[in-house]
PDB file of C-alpha atoms and ligand atoms in Angstrom:
ATOM      1  CA  MET A  15      38.284 -71.766  51.938  1.00  0.00           C
ATOM      2  CA  PHE A  16      38.225 -69.562  55.205  1.00  0.00           C
ATOM      3  CA  GLU A  17      38.142 -72.345  57.728  1.00  0.00           C
ATOM      4  CA  ALA A  18      41.538 -71.696  59.108  1.00  0.00           C
ATOM      5  CA  LEU A  19      40.858 -67.996  59.479  1.00  0.00           C
ATOM      6  CA  VAL A  20      37.482 -68.671  61.038  1.00  0.00           C
ATOM      7  CA  ALA A  21      39.043 -71.183  63.458  1.00  0.00           C
ATOM      8  CA  ALA A  22      41.823 -68.730  64.469  1.00  0.00           C
ATOM      9  CA  LEU A  23      39.335 -65.871  65.124  1.00  0.00           C
ATOM     10  CA  LEU A  24      37.001 -68.277  66.996  1.00  0.00           C
ATOM     11  CA  PHE A  25      39.763 -69.560  69.079  1.00  0.00           C
ATOM     12  CA  SER A  26      40.917 -66.011  70.049  1.00  0.00           C
ATOM     13  CA  VAL A  27      37.269 -65.021  70.929  1.00  0.00           C
ATOM     14  CA  LEU A  28      36.691 -68.175  73.033  1.00  0.00           C
ATOM     15  CA  ASN A  29      39.911 -67.785  74.717  1.00  0.00           C
ATOM     16  CA  TYR A  30      39.662 -64.185  75.798  1.00  0.00           C
ATOM     17  CA  GLY A  31      39.379 -64.898  79.454  1.00  0.00           C
ATOM     18  CA  ILE A  32      42.949 -66.217  79.487  1.00  0.00           C
ATOM     19  CA  ASN A  33      45.077 -63.123  79.593  1.00  0.00           C
ATOM     20  CA  ARG A  34      48.684 -63.847  78.760  1.00  0.00           C
ATOM     21  CA  ALA A  35      49.966 -60.329  78.460  1.00  0.00           C
ATOM     22  CA  THR A  36      52.669 -59.171  80.607  1.00  0.00           C
ATOM     23  CA  ALA A  37      52.813 -55.483  79.779  1.00  0.00           C
ATOM     24  CA  SER A  38      53.506 -53.468  82.850  1.00  0.00           C
ATOM     25  CA  GLY A  39      53.950 -49.723  82.449  1.00  0.00           C
ATOM     26  CA  ASP A  40      51.822 -47.685  80.107  1.00  0.00           C
ATOM     27  CA  GLY A  41      54.982 -47.056  77.801  1.00  0.00           C
ATOM     28  CA  ASP A  42      55.099 -50.753  77.385  1.00  0.00           C
ATOM     29  CA  PHE A  43      51.728 -50.871  75.759  1.00  0.00           C
ATOM     30  CA  PHE A  44      52.876 -49.043  72.725  1.00  0.00           C
ATOM     31  CA  HIS A  45      56.019 -50.917  72.648  1.00  0.00           C
ATOM     32  CA  ASN A  46      54.280 -54.410  72.832  1.00  0.00           C
ATOM     33  CA  CYS A  47      51.333 -53.430  70.669  1.00  0.00           C
ATOM     34  CA  THR A  48      52.505 -51.616  67.653  1.00  0.00           C
ATOM     35  CA  PRO A  49      49.922 -50.692  64.865  1.00  0.00           C
ATOM     36  CA  SER A  50      49.856 -53.138  62.008  1.00  0.00           C
ATOM     37  CA  ARG A  51      48.476 -53.485  58.484  1.00  0.00           C
ATOM     38  CA  CYS A  52      47.638 -56.631  56.481  1.00  0.00           C
ATOM     39  CA  SER A  53      49.715 -55.419  53.647  1.00  0.00           C
ATOM     40  CA  GLU A  54      52.448 -52.750  53.242  1.00  0.00           C
ATOM     41  CA  GLU A  55      50.284 -50.683  50.957  1.00  0.00           C
ATOM     42  CA  GLY A  56      47.052 -51.346  52.904  1.00  0.00           C
ATOM     43  CA  THR A  57      45.111 -48.245  54.086  1.00  0.00           C
ATOM     44  CA  ILE A  58      43.524 -49.997  57.104  1.00  0.00           C
ATOM     45  CA  GLU A  59      45.646 -49.524  60.254  1.00  0.00           C
ATOM     46  CA  ILE A  60      44.935 -51.967  63.011  1.00  0.00           C
ATOM     47  CA  ARG A  61      45.448 -50.429  66.395  1.00  0.00           C
ATOM     48  CA  PHE A  62      43.948 -50.403  69.834  1.00  0.00           C
ATOM     49  CA  PRO A  63      41.109 -50.966  70.581  1.00  0.00           C
ATOM     50  CA  PHE A  64      41.354 -53.254  67.604  1.00  0.00           C
ATOM     51  CA  ARG A  65      44.100 -55.998  67.410  1.00  0.00           C
ATOM     52  CA  LEU A  66      45.093 -58.664  65.129  1.00  0.00           C
ATOM     53  CA  ALA A  67      43.998 -62.073  66.459  1.00  0.00           C
ATOM     54  CA  THR A  68      47.764 -63.092  66.402  1.00  0.00           C
ATOM     55  CA  SER A  69      48.857 -60.364  68.755  1.00  0.00           C
ATOM     56  CA  PRO A  70      48.553 -60.542  72.551  1.00  0.00           C
ATOM     57  CA  GLN A  71      45.112 -60.408  73.893  1.00  0.00           C
ATOM     58  CA  SER A  72      45.801 -57.185  75.995  1.00  0.00           C
ATOM     59  CA  CYS A  73      46.561 -55.345  72.791  1.00  0.00           C
ATOM     60  CA  GLY A  74      42.929 -55.064  71.950  1.00  0.00           C
ATOM     61  CA  ALA A  75      39.469 -54.747  73.586  1.00  0.00           C
ATOM     62  CA  PRO A  76      37.276 -57.922  73.833  1.00  0.00           C
ATOM     63  CA  GLY A  77      35.442 -58.565  70.671  1.00  0.00           C
ATOM     64  CA  LEU A  78      37.512 -56.279  68.546  1.00  0.00           C
ATOM     65  CA  GLU A  79      39.768 -58.890  66.941  1.00  0.00           C
ATOM     66  CA  LEU A  80      40.701 -58.812  63.212  1.00  0.00           C
ATOM     67  CA  ALA A  81      42.659 -61.042  61.031  1.00  0.00           C
ATOM     68  CA  CYS A  82      44.610 -60.952  57.732  1.00  0.00           C
ATOM     69  CA  SER A  83      43.542 -63.144  54.839  1.00  0.00           C
ATOM     70  CA  ARG A  84      46.015 -64.823  52.579  1.00  0.00           C
ATOM     71  CA  GLU A  85      45.166 -62.147  49.988  1.00  0.00           C
ATOM     72  CA  ALA A  86      46.253 -59.529  52.649  1.00  0.00           C
ATOM     73  CA  ASP A  87      42.735 -58.288  53.227  1.00  0.00           C
ATOM     74  CA  THR A  88      41.626 -57.128  56.753  1.00  0.00           C
ATOM     75  CA  MET A  89      38.998 -59.576  57.962  1.00  0.00           C
ATOM     76  CA  LEU A  90      36.350 -59.604  60.675  1.00  0.00           C
ATOM     77  CA  LEU A  91      34.392 -62.668  61.893  1.00  0.00           C
ATOM     78  CA  HIS A  92      31.127 -61.095  62.771  1.00  0.00           C
ATOM     79  CA  PRO A  93      28.708 -63.274  64.858  1.00  0.00           C
ATOM     80  CA  ILE A  94      25.867 -62.605  62.445  1.00  0.00           C
ATOM     81  CA  LEU A  95      27.381 -61.500  59.135  1.00  0.00           C
ATOM     82  CA  GLY A  96      29.948 -64.290  59.279  1.00  0.00           C
ATOM     83  CA  LEU A  97      33.361 -63.684  57.710  1.00  0.00           C
ATOM     84  CA  CYS A  98      33.667 -60.128  56.333  1.00  0.00           C
ATOM     85  CA  LYS A  99      36.217 -58.155  54.611  1.00  0.00           C
ATOM     86  CA  VAL A 100      36.947 -54.847  56.404  1.00  0.00           C
ATOM     87  CA  THR A 101      37.097 -51.917  53.949  1.00  0.00           C
ATOM     88  CA  ALA A 102      37.587 -48.998  56.485  1.00  0.00           C
ATOM     89  CA  ILE A 103      38.013 -48.362  60.098  1.00  0.00           C
ATOM     90  CA  ASP A 104      37.361 -44.848  61.669  1.00  0.00           C
ATOM     91  CA  TYR A 105      39.035 -44.371  65.076  1.00  0.00           C
ATOM     92  CA  ILE A 106      37.597 -40.993  65.624  1.00  0.00           C
ATOM     93  CA  PHE A 107      33.820 -41.717  64.927  1.00  0.00           C
ATOM     94  CA  GLY A 108      34.010 -45.321  66.089  1.00  0.00           C
ATOM     95  CA  GLY A 109      32.929 -46.896  62.801  1.00  0.00           C
ATOM     96  CA  LEU A 110      33.900 -49.819  60.527  1.00  0.00           C
ATOM     97  CA  ASN A 111      32.741 -50.721  57.048  1.00  0.00           C
ATOM     98  CA  VAL A 112      32.396 -54.420  56.194  1.00  0.00           C
ATOM     99  CA  ILE A 113      31.413 -56.460  53.056  1.00  0.00           C
ATOM    100  CA  PRO A 114      30.113 -59.891  54.174  1.00  0.00           C
ATOM    101  CA  LEU A 115      31.571 -62.653  52.154  1.00  0.00           C
ATOM    102  CA  GLU A 116      29.467 -65.838  52.933  1.00  0.00           C
ATOM    103  CA  GLU A 117      27.209 -66.954  50.061  1.00  0.00           C
ATOM    104  CA  SER A 118      23.983 -66.510  52.087  1.00  0.00           C
ATOM    105  CA  TRP A 119      24.822 -62.853  52.334  1.00  0.00           C
ATOM    106  CA  THR A 120      26.264 -62.201  48.860  1.00  0.00           C
ATOM    107  CA  ARG A 121      23.208 -63.569  46.868  1.00  0.00           C
ATOM    108  CA  CYS A 122      21.047 -60.694  47.617  1.00  0.00           C
ATOM    109  CA  PRO A 123      22.749 -58.671  50.275  1.00  0.00           C
ATOM    110  CA  LEU A 124      19.961 -56.153  50.885  1.00  0.00           C
ATOM    111  CA  GLN A 125      17.320 -58.782  51.416  1.00  0.00           C
ATOM    112  CA  LYS A 126      19.322 -60.147  54.261  1.00  0.00           C
ATOM    113  CA  ILE A 127      20.450 -56.805  55.633  1.00  0.00           C
ATOM    114  CA  SER A 128      16.849 -55.400  55.664  1.00  0.00           C
ATOM    115  CA  THR A 129      15.458 -58.480  57.507  1.00  0.00           C
ATOM    116  CA  THR A 130      18.228 -59.283  59.917  1.00  0.00           C
ATOM    117  CA  ASN A 131      19.010 -57.677  63.395  1.00  0.00           C
ATOM    118  CA  LEU A 132      22.755 -57.184  62.854  1.00  0.00           C
ATOM    119  CA  SER A 133      23.325 -55.798  66.405  1.00  0.00           C
ATOM    120  CA  THR A 134      25.734 -57.667  68.694  1.00  0.00           C
ATOM    121  CA  SER A 135      27.045 -56.611  72.096  1.00  0.00           C
ATOM    122  CA  VAL A 136      30.037 -54.946  70.325  1.00  0.00           C
ATOM    123  CA  TYR A 137      28.816 -54.022  66.750  1.00  0.00           C
ATOM    124  CA  ILE A 138      25.762 -51.996  65.961  1.00  0.00           C
ATOM    125  CA  PRO A 139      24.508 -51.077  62.504  1.00  0.00           C
ATOM    126  CA  ASP A 140      25.072 -47.313  62.075  1.00  0.00           C
ATOM    127  CA  SER A 141      21.822 -45.595  62.326  1.00  0.00           C
ATOM    128  CA  TYR A 142      23.051 -42.049  63.386  1.00  0.00           C
ATOM    129  CA  GLY A 143      25.382 -41.045  60.606  1.00  0.00           C
ATOM    130  CA  GLY A 144      22.470 -39.431  58.713  1.00  0.00           C
ATOM    131  CA  GLU A 145      23.407 -41.765  55.923  1.00  0.00           C
ATOM    132  CA  THR A 146      20.772 -44.353  56.290  1.00  0.00           C
ATOM    133  CA  ALA A 147      18.302 -45.355  53.746  1.00  0.00           C
ATOM    134  CA  ASN A 148      14.865 -46.729  53.366  1.00  0.00           C
ATOM    135  CA  LEU A 149      13.711 -49.767  51.265  1.00  0.00           C
ATOM    136  CA  VAL A 150      10.702 -48.692  49.296  1.00  0.00           C
ATOM    137  CA  ARG A 151       8.215 -50.805  47.350  1.00  0.00           C
ATOM    138  CA  CYS A 152       6.333 -49.409  44.443  1.00  0.00           C
ATOM    139  CA  SER A 153       3.594 -51.241  42.359  1.00  0.00           C
ATOM    140  CA  ARG A 154       4.814 -49.585  39.173  1.00  0.00           C
ATOM    141  CA  GLU A 155       8.301 -48.943  37.954  1.00  0.00           C
ATOM    142  CA  LEU A 156       9.504 -45.464  38.514  1.00  0.00           C
ATOM    143  CA  ILE A 157      10.361 -44.091  35.069  1.00  0.00           C
ATOM    144  CA  PRO A 158      13.430 -42.018  34.565  1.00  0.00           C
ATOM    145  CA  THR A 159      11.429 -38.812  34.125  1.00  0.00           C
ATOM    146  CA  GLU A 160       9.836 -39.417  37.517  1.00  0.00           C
ATOM    147  CA  LYS A 161      13.128 -40.176  38.940  1.00  0.00           C
ATOM    148  CA  ALA A 162      15.017 -37.204  37.753  1.00  0.00           C
ATOM    149  CA  GLY A 163      12.419 -34.679  36.602  1.00  0.00           C
ATOM    150  CA  THR A 164       8.879 -34.592  37.802  1.00  0.00           C
ATOM    151  CA  ILE A 165       9.642 -35.290  41.440  1.00  0.00           C
ATOM    152  CA  PRO A 166      11.473 -32.225  42.667  1.00  0.00           C
ATOM    153  CA  GLY A 167      14.948 -32.804  44.128  1.00  0.00           C
ATOM    154  CA  MET A 168      14.895 -36.533  43.617  1.00  0.00           C
ATOM    155  CA  GLY A 169      17.843 -36.729  41.432  1.00  0.00           C
ATOM    156  CA  ASP A 170      20.316 -39.333  42.632  1.00  0.00           C
ATOM    157  CA  ASN A 171      18.358 -40.063  45.985  1.00  0.00           C
ATOM    158  CA  ILE A 172      16.594 -43.212  44.770  1.00  0.00           C
ATOM    159  CA  VAL A 173      18.371 -46.161  43.325  1.00  0.00           C
ATOM    160  CA  GLY A 174      16.636 -49.308  41.737  1.00  0.00           C
ATOM    161  CA  PRO A 175      14.722 -51.255  40.921  1.00  0.00           C
ATOM    162  CA  ILE A 176      16.893 -53.765  42.904  1.00  0.00           C
ATOM    163  CA  SER A 177      16.667 -56.823  40.577  1.00  0.00           C
ATOM    164  CA  CYS A 178      17.006 -59.541  43.184  1.00  0.00           C
ATOM    165  CA  LEU A 179      13.991 -58.106  45.180  1.00  0.00           C
ATOM    166  CA  SER A 180      11.736 -56.891  42.374  1.00  0.00           C
ATOM    167  CA  ASN A 181       9.511 -58.861  40.003  1.00  0.00           C
ATOM    168  CA  THR A 182       6.682 -57.862  37.600  1.00  0.00           C
ATOM    169  CA  SER A 183       4.363 -56.816  40.360  1.00  0.00           C
ATOM    170  CA  GLN A 184       6.625 -55.036  42.799  1.00  0.00           C
ATOM    171  CA  PHE A 185       9.571 -52.747  42.289  1.00  0.00           C
ATOM    172  CA  ILE A 186      11.938 -52.196  45.115  1.00  0.00           C
ATOM    173  CA  TYR A 187      14.177 -49.177  45.560  1.00  0.00           C
ATOM    174  CA  LEU A 188      16.699 -47.877  48.103  1.00  0.00           C
ATOM    175  CA  MET A 189      15.997 -44.308  48.891  1.00  0.00           C
ATOM    176  CA  ASP A 190      18.001 -41.772  50.790  1.00  0.00           C
ATOM    177  CA  GLY A 191      16.717 -41.764  54.392  1.00  0.00           C
ATOM    178  CA  SER A 192      16.842 -37.893  54.484  1.00  0.00           C
ATOM    179  CA  GLU A 193      14.302 -37.540  51.731  1.00  0.00           C
ATOM    180  CA  PRO A 194      10.575 -37.261  52.631  1.00  0.00           C
ATOM    181  CA  MET A 195       8.194 -39.963  51.452  1.00  0.00           C
ATOM    182  CA  TYR A 196       5.891 -37.375  49.850  1.00  0.00           C
ATOM    183  CA  ILE A 197       8.088 -37.053  46.932  1.00  0.00           C
ATOM    184  CA  LEU A 198       7.286 -40.544  45.881  1.00  0.00           C
ATOM    185  CA  PRO A 199       4.198 -41.661  43.929  1.00  0.00           C
ATOM    186  CA  LEU A 200       1.280 -42.806  46.141  1.00  0.00           C
ATOM    187  CA  ASP A 201       1.601 -46.459  45.285  1.00  0.00           C
ATOM    188  CA  CYS A 202       5.005 -46.621  47.004  1.00  0.00           C
ATOM    189  CA  THR A 203       5.434 -47.702  50.743  1.00  0.00           C
ATOM    190  CA  VAL A 204       8.442 -48.031  52.915  1.00  0.00           C
ATOM    191  CA  VAL A 205       9.078 -51.733  53.665  1.00  0.00           C
ATOM    192  CA  SER A 206      12.171 -51.238  55.834  1.00  0.00           C
ATOM    193  CA  ASN A 207      13.896 -48.225  57.137  1.00  0.00           C
ATOM    194  CA  GLY A 208      17.247 -47.323  58.923  1.00  0.00           C
ATOM    195  CA  ILE A 209      19.450 -49.443  56.476  1.00  0.00           C
ATOM    196  CA  SER A 210      23.002 -48.356  56.971  1.00  0.00           C
ATOM    197  CA  THR A 211      24.818 -47.390  53.806  1.00  0.00           C
ATOM    198  CA  PRO A 212      28.658 -47.259  54.110  1.00  0.00           C
ATOM    199  CA  TRP A 213      30.041 -44.108  55.587  1.00  0.00           C
ATOM    200  CA  ASP A 214      32.663 -42.181  53.791  1.00  0.00           C
ATOM    201  CA  TYR A 215      35.289 -41.202  56.393  1.00  0.00           C
ATOM    202  CA  ASP A 216      37.166 -38.884  54.137  1.00  0.00           C
ATOM    203  CA  ILE A 217      35.221 -35.654  54.517  1.00  0.00           C
ATOM    204  CA  LYS A 218      37.043 -34.204  51.536  1.00  0.00           C
ATOM    205  CA  THR A 219      35.300 -36.384  49.041  1.00  0.00           C
ATOM    206  CA  ALA A 220      31.615 -36.690  50.284  1.00  0.00           C
ATOM    207  CA  VAL A 221      30.083 -39.591  48.405  1.00  0.00           C
ATOM    208  CA  LEU A 222      26.733 -39.237  46.756  1.00  0.00           C
ATOM    209  CA  PHE A 223      23.803 -41.301  48.035  1.00  0.00           C
ATOM    210  CA  ALA A 224      23.649 -43.213  44.699  1.00  0.00           C
ATOM    211  CA  GLU A 225      27.214 -44.353  45.085  1.00  0.00           C
ATOM    212  CA  ARG A 226      26.705 -45.529  48.664  1.00  0.00           C
ATOM    213  CA  ALA A 227      23.477 -47.315  47.557  1.00  0.00           C
ATOM    214  CA  ARG A 228      25.279 -49.033  44.881  1.00  0.00           C
ATOM    215  CA  ARG A 229      27.809 -50.448  47.286  1.00  0.00           C
ATOM    216  CA  VAL A 230      25.092 -51.757  49.780  1.00  0.00           C
ATOM    217  CA  ILE A 231      23.020 -53.259  46.990  1.00  0.00           C
ATOM    218  CA  ALA A 232      25.821 -54.921  45.068  1.00  0.00           C
ATOM    219  CA  PHE A 233      28.089 -55.985  47.870  1.00  0.00           C
ATOM    220  CA  GLY A 234      26.172 -55.537  51.118  1.00  0.00           C
ATOM    221  CA  GLU A 235      28.818 -53.075  52.225  1.00  0.00           C
ATOM    222  CA  THR A 236      27.483 -51.487  55.461  1.00  0.00           C
ATOM    223  CA  THR A 237      28.790 -49.394  58.410  1.00  0.00           C
ATOM    224  CA  LEU A 238      28.789 -50.770  61.854  1.00  0.00           C
ATOM    225  CA  THR A 239      29.695 -48.733  64.991  1.00  0.00           C
ATOM    226  CA  TRP A 240      31.688 -50.550  67.681  1.00  0.00           C
ATOM    227  CA  SER A 241      31.557 -50.074  71.353  1.00  0.00           C
ATOM    228  CA  VAL A 242      33.098 -51.819  74.338  1.00  0.00           C
ATOM    229  CA  PRO A 243      32.050 -50.369  77.728  1.00  0.00           C
ATOM    230  CA  ASN A 244      34.691 -48.363  79.597  1.00  0.00           C
ATOM    231  CA  ILE A 245      37.239 -48.691  76.720  1.00  0.00           C
ATOM    232  CA  THR A 246      36.064 -47.434  73.415  1.00  0.00           C
ATOM    233  CA  ASP A 247      34.588 -44.117  74.598  1.00  0.00           C
ATOM    234  CA  ILE A 248      37.973 -43.316  76.235  1.00  0.00           C
ATOM    235  CA  CYS A 249      39.667 -44.100  73.016  1.00  0.00           C
ATOM    236  CA  LEU A 250      37.440 -42.051  70.811  1.00  0.00           C
ATOM    237  CA  ASP A 251      38.286 -39.102  72.969  1.00  0.00           C
ATOM    238  CA  CYS A 252      41.952 -39.769  72.719  1.00  0.00           C
ATOM    239  CA  GLU A 253      41.771 -39.963  68.966  1.00  0.00           C
ATOM    240  CA  ARG A 254      39.699 -36.850  68.591  1.00  0.00           C
ATOM    241  CA  ASN A 255      42.473 -35.061  70.491  1.00  0.00           C
ATOM    242  CA  GLY A 256      45.256 -36.503  68.294  1.00  0.00           C
ATOM    243  CA  HIS A 257      46.455 -39.030  70.786  1.00  0.00           C
ATOM    244  CA  PRO A 258      46.727 -42.770  70.151  1.00  0.00           C
ATOM    245  CA  CYS A 259      44.860 -45.041  72.756  1.00  0.00           C
ATOM    246  CA  GLY A 260      46.352 -47.741  74.927  1.00  0.00           C
ATOM    247  CA  PHE A 261      45.348 -50.059  77.615  1.00  0.00           C
ATOM    248  CA  SER A 262      46.841 -50.544  80.998  1.00  0.00           C
ATOM    249  CA  SER A 263      46.564 -54.180  82.179  1.00  0.00           C
ATOM    250  CA  GLN A 264      47.401 -53.060  85.693  1.00  0.00           C
ATOM    251  CA  ARG A 265      44.727 -50.492  86.033  1.00  0.00           C
ATOM    252  CA  ARG A 266      42.401 -52.374  83.602  1.00  0.00           C
ATOM    253  CA  GLN A 267      41.649 -49.078  81.897  1.00  0.00           C
ATOM    254  CA  ALA A 268      42.222 -47.432  78.476  1.00  0.00           C
ATOM    255  CA  PHE A 269      44.247 -44.270  78.436  1.00  0.00           C
ATOM    256  CA  CYS A 270      45.617 -41.729  75.999  1.00  0.00           C
ATOM    257  CA  LYS A 271      49.174 -41.703  75.094  1.00  0.00           C
ATOM    258  CA  ARG A 272      50.688 -38.405  76.175  1.00  0.00           C
ATOM    259  CA  GLN A 273      53.627 -36.530  74.792  1.00  0.00           C
ATOM    260  CA  GLY A 274      56.457 -37.638  76.894  1.00  0.00           C
ATOM    261  CA  ILE A 275      55.628 -41.283  77.115  1.00  0.00           C
ATOM    262  CA  VAL A 276      58.002 -42.910  74.622  1.00  0.00           C
ATOM    263  CA  SER A 277      57.140 -46.036  72.871  1.00  0.00           C
ATOM    264  CA  SER A 278      59.989 -47.902  74.202  1.00  0.00           C
ATOM    265  CA  ASN A 279      60.387 -48.664  77.899  1.00  0.00           C
ATOM    266  CA  SER A 280      59.931 -45.574  79.960  1.00  0.00           C
TER     267      SER A 280
HETATM  268  C1  NAG B  26      18.739 -56.802  68.098  1.00  0.00           C
HETATM  269  O1  NAG B  26      19.613 -57.579  68.784  1.00  0.00           O
HETATM  270  C2  NAG B  26      20.083 -57.052  69.965  1.00  0.00           C
HETATM  271  C3  NAG B  26      21.168 -57.981  70.583  1.00  0.00           C
HETATM  272  O2  NAG B  26      20.778 -59.288  70.545  1.00  0.00           O
HETATM  273  C4  NAG B  26      18.930 -56.722  70.981  1.00  0.00           C
HETATM  274  O3  NAG B  26      19.471 -56.211  72.150  1.00  0.00           O
HETATM  275  C5  NAG B  26      17.943 -55.814  70.310  1.00  0.00           C
HETATM  276  O4  NAG B  26      16.825 -55.694  71.163  1.00  0.00           O
HETATM  277  C6  NAG B  26      17.470 -56.505  68.994  1.00  0.00           C
HETATM  278  N1  NAG B  26      16.697 -55.422  68.398  1.00  0.00           N
HETATM  279  C7  NAG B  26      15.575 -55.691  67.693  1.00  0.00           C
HETATM  280  C8  NAG B  26      14.850 -54.533  67.033  1.00  0.00           C
HETATM  281  O5  NAG B  26      14.968 -56.781  67.809  1.00  0.00           O
HETATM  282  C1  NAG B  27       6.631 -60.777  43.454  1.00  0.00           C
HETATM  283  O1  NAG B  27       7.258 -60.945  44.861  1.00  0.00           O
HETATM  284  C2  NAG B  27       6.347 -60.802  45.907  1.00  0.00           C
HETATM  285  C3  NAG B  27       7.264 -60.881  47.233  1.00  0.00           C
HETATM  286  O2  NAG B  27       8.216 -61.866  47.179  1.00  0.00           O
HETATM  287  C4  NAG B  27       5.364 -62.042  45.910  1.00  0.00           C
HETATM  288  O3  NAG B  27       4.473 -62.022  46.944  1.00  0.00           O
HETATM  289  C5  NAG B  27       4.684 -61.909  44.458  1.00  0.00           C
HETATM  290  O4  NAG B  27       3.842 -62.989  44.361  1.00  0.00           O
HETATM  291  C6  NAG B  27       5.598 -61.885  43.271  1.00  0.00           C
HETATM  292  N1  NAG B  27       4.784 -61.565  41.994  1.00  0.00           N
HETATM  293  C7  NAG B  27       5.102 -62.223  41.009  1.00  0.00           C
HETATM  294  C8  NAG B  27       4.120 -61.884  39.860  1.00  0.00           C
HETATM  295  O5  NAG B  27       6.050 -63.012  40.921  1.00  0.00           O
HETATM  296  C1  NAG B  28      32.948 -49.455  83.888  1.00  0.00           C
HETATM  297  O1  NAG B  28      33.395 -48.588  84.899  1.00  0.00           O
HETATM  298  C2  NAG B  28      32.461 -48.380  85.980  1.00  0.00           C
HETATM  299  C3  NAG B  28      33.099 -47.263  86.867  1.00  0.00           C
HETATM  300  O2  NAG B  28      34.512 -47.289  86.856  1.00  0.00           O
HETATM  301  C4  NAG B  28      32.240 -49.655  86.666  1.00  0.00           C
HETATM  302  O3  NAG B  28      31.363 -49.499  87.739  1.00  0.00           O
HETATM  303  C5  NAG B  28      31.649 -50.658  85.728  1.00  0.00           C
HETATM  304  O4  NAG B  28      31.455 -51.991  86.359  1.00  0.00           O
HETATM  305  C6  NAG B  28      32.624 -50.856  84.479  1.00  0.00           C
HETATM  306  N1  NAG B  28      31.978 -51.627  83.495  1.00  0.00           N
HETATM  307  C7  NAG B  28      32.589 -52.666  82.805  1.00  0.00           C
HETATM  308  C8  NAG B  28      31.842 -53.304  81.849  1.00  0.00           C
HETATM  309  O5  NAG B  28      33.699 -52.924  83.073  1.00  0.00           O
END
């Protein structure tokens, strides 16, 4: 189903050493490497340090290649998660949200996510955002009064039991990482911590833990941060100051687009 897409992405990754780009001046970069989207109404803009696998290699940083599916979704071939749908990219914080699509990940996403090291040289599961969660095992089911009432402040901060991980003798929940364990009954223990729930990049609409938890439990949606030495840190700085980021093939260095450098040849 995805073979062609996977092949295209693999080809582009393997081929990275061969740099066919001919961009010369800094202005040329923004002329040759225009931001793109997989669909006209798509909300995900693909721009440096990301690039589409079909664009010149010098339009992106190594390892940050994306592709468009036939359904016009933005796709990432992650070395560990396999083929993923990209649901958000944030160029200021350096994060990206993905949903793994391969069957081994979709059957019980949290089981895989909680037991797999997802780190690669470029993508690292987000553990800083303050939006991580703990997988908790209890020997009894938490009853709704415990969830909402008798445990102070618990409210929406624990979700479960997660059906694909629970059975009659153990009940598995996902709990907001910022909650202290002492609010739980004594028969509960943390089985896995630092699970990344999807960031919400739009500060105006802070998403409740329960909603982020639902997305990681049902779809395996998770946040990865991306980093390529000597490139992405410069780009995050550019974006924070409202400047697009580009790459000079001559100087082999990322740079911020300044006012006065026009997109056409300067
Ligand atoms: C996870 O994998 C990365 C990259 O392979 C490695 O550097 C790191 O030490 C691993 N972390 C753990 C906890 O095993
Ligand atoms: C419940 O699941 C755990 C972990 O997979 C397993 O060790 C245990 O035997 C199971 N219990 C029952 C009653 O199925
Ligand atoms: C990053 O830049 C520093 C200083 O310019 C250089 O010494 C280092 O080799 C560079 N690292 C990579 C991975 O290009």
